[in-house]
mmCIF file of C-alpha atoms in Angstrom:
data_model
loop_
_atom_site.group_PDB
_atom_site.id
_atom_site.type_symbol
_atom_site.label_atom_id
_atom_site.label_comp_id
_atom_site.label_asym_id
_atom_site.label_seq_id
_atom_site.Cartn_x
_atom_site.Cartn_y
_atom_site.Cartn_z
ATOM 1 C CA ALA A 162 -1.206 5.315 -11.215
ATOM 2 C CA VAL A 163 -3.189 4.057 -8.057
ATOM 3 C CA LEU A 164 -3.422 5.479 -4.571
ATOM 4 C CA ILE A 165 -4.660 3.019 -1.976
ATOM 5 C CA VAL A 166 -6.061 4.483 0.983
ATOM 6 C CA SER A 167 -6.446 1.348 3.535
ATOM 7 C CA GLY A 168 -5.769 0.127 6.903
ATOM 8 C CA ARG A 169 -4.619 -3.165 5.754
ATOM 9 C CA PRO A 170 -3.083 -4.796 2.570
ATOM 10 C CA GLN A 171 -5.363 -5.247 -0.303
ATOM 11 C CA LEU A 172 -5.469 -7.942 -2.799
ATOM 12 C CA VAL A 173 -4.372 -6.180 -5.892
ATOM 13 C CA GLY A 174 -1.815 -8.786 -7.539
ATOM 14 C CA ASP A 175 -4.181 -9.489 -10.628
ATOM 15 C CA GLN A 176 -4.274 -5.665 -11.390
ATOM 16 C CA LEU A 177 -0.336 -5.077 -11.027
ATOM 17 C CA GLY A 178 0.151 -5.623 -14.735
ATOM 18 C CA LYS A 179 -2.375 -2.993 -15.757
ATOM 19 C CA ILE A 180 -1.019 -0.221 -13.792
ATOM 20 C CA ASN A 181 2.372 1.755 -13.863
ATOM 21 C CA ALA A 182 2.546 3.064 -10.306
ATOM 22 C CA LEU A 183 0.920 1.988 -6.814
ATOM 23 C CA VAL A 184 1.109 4.142 -3.704
ATOM 24 C CA ALA A 185 -0.137 2.770 -0.227
ATOM 25 C CA SER A 186 -0.820 5.671 1.806
ATOM 26 C CA TRP A 187 -2.459 3.558 4.437
ATOM 27 C CA LEU A 188 -4.680 5.859 6.546
ATOM 28 C CA PRO A 189 -2.851 9.158 6.667
ATOM 29 C CA GLY A 190 -4.862 11.304 8.630
ATOM 30 C CA SER A 191 -3.225 14.380 9.723
ATOM 31 C CA GLU A 192 -0.321 13.201 7.893
ATOM 32 C CA GLY A 193 -2.090 13.412 4.450
ATOM 33 C CA ASP A 194 0.118 16.540 3.458
ATOM 34 C CA GLY A 195 2.885 13.971 3.269
ATOM 35 C CA VAL A 196 1.279 11.888 0.897
ATOM 36 C CA ALA A 197 0.327 14.887 -1.374
ATOM 37 C CA ASP A 198 4.010 16.078 -1.102
ATOM 38 C CA VAL A 199 5.308 12.772 -2.572
ATOM 39 C CA LEU A 200 2.414 12.778 -5.312
ATOM 40 C CA TYR A 201 3.401 16.216 -6.338
ATOM 41 C CA GLY A 202 7.214 15.669 -6.481
ATOM 42 C CA LYS A 203 7.760 18.012 -3.401
ATOM 43 C CA ARG A 204 9.386 14.782 -1.607
ATOM 44 C CA ALA A 205 10.946 11.837 -2.875
ATOM 45 C CA PHE A 206 9.379 8.489 -2.188
ATOM 46 C CA THR A 207 11.201 6.368 0.420
ATOM 47 C CA GLY A 208 10.250 3.872 2.891
ATOM 48 C CA GLN A 209 9.410 0.144 2.816
ATOM 49 C CA LEU A 210 6.100 -1.717 3.683
ATOM 50 C CA PRO A 211 5.634 -2.564 7.235
ATOM 51 C CA VAL A 212 3.697 -5.919 6.411
ATOM 52 C CA THR A 213 4.232 -8.481 3.602
ATOM 53 C CA TRP A 214 1.291 -7.948 0.765
ATOM 54 C CA PRO A 215 -0.358 -11.223 -0.051
ATOM 55 C CA LYS A 216 -0.236 -12.296 -3.843
ATOM 56 C CA SER A 217 -3.727 -14.022 -3.686
ATOM 57 C CA GLU A 218 -6.388 -14.539 -1.249
ATOM 58 C CA ALA A 219 -4.830 -18.256 -0.677
ATOM 59 C CA GLN A 220 -1.896 -16.469 1.245
ATOM 60 C CA VAL A 221 -4.212 -14.687 3.968
ATOM 61 C CA PRO A 222 -3.325 -14.339 6.717
ATOM 62 C CA ILE A 223 0.398 -13.977 5.921
ATOM 63 C CA ASN A 224 2.054 -12.524 8.830
ATOM 64 C CA VAL A 225 3.038 -14.304 12.189
ATOM 65 C CA GLY A 226 0.349 -13.620 14.606
ATOM 66 C CA ASP A 227 -2.557 -12.468 12.065
ATOM 67 C CA ALA A 228 -4.190 -15.903 12.227
ATOM 68 C CA THR A 229 -7.564 -16.124 14.391
#
């Protein structure tokens, strides 16, 4: 399993076939206990990504308004 702690989507598409689970915790700060709760089975995983993750660098930027 892989836990990603990051403020933005990461390019991980080439690694997905090598891992059995991926958790994007973003930057949990004071809510890090919530991340621990789901990792240790105290709470169920729920929710959805707030942004689309790119499959490759060719898709960056992928979200409307991200272009500079």
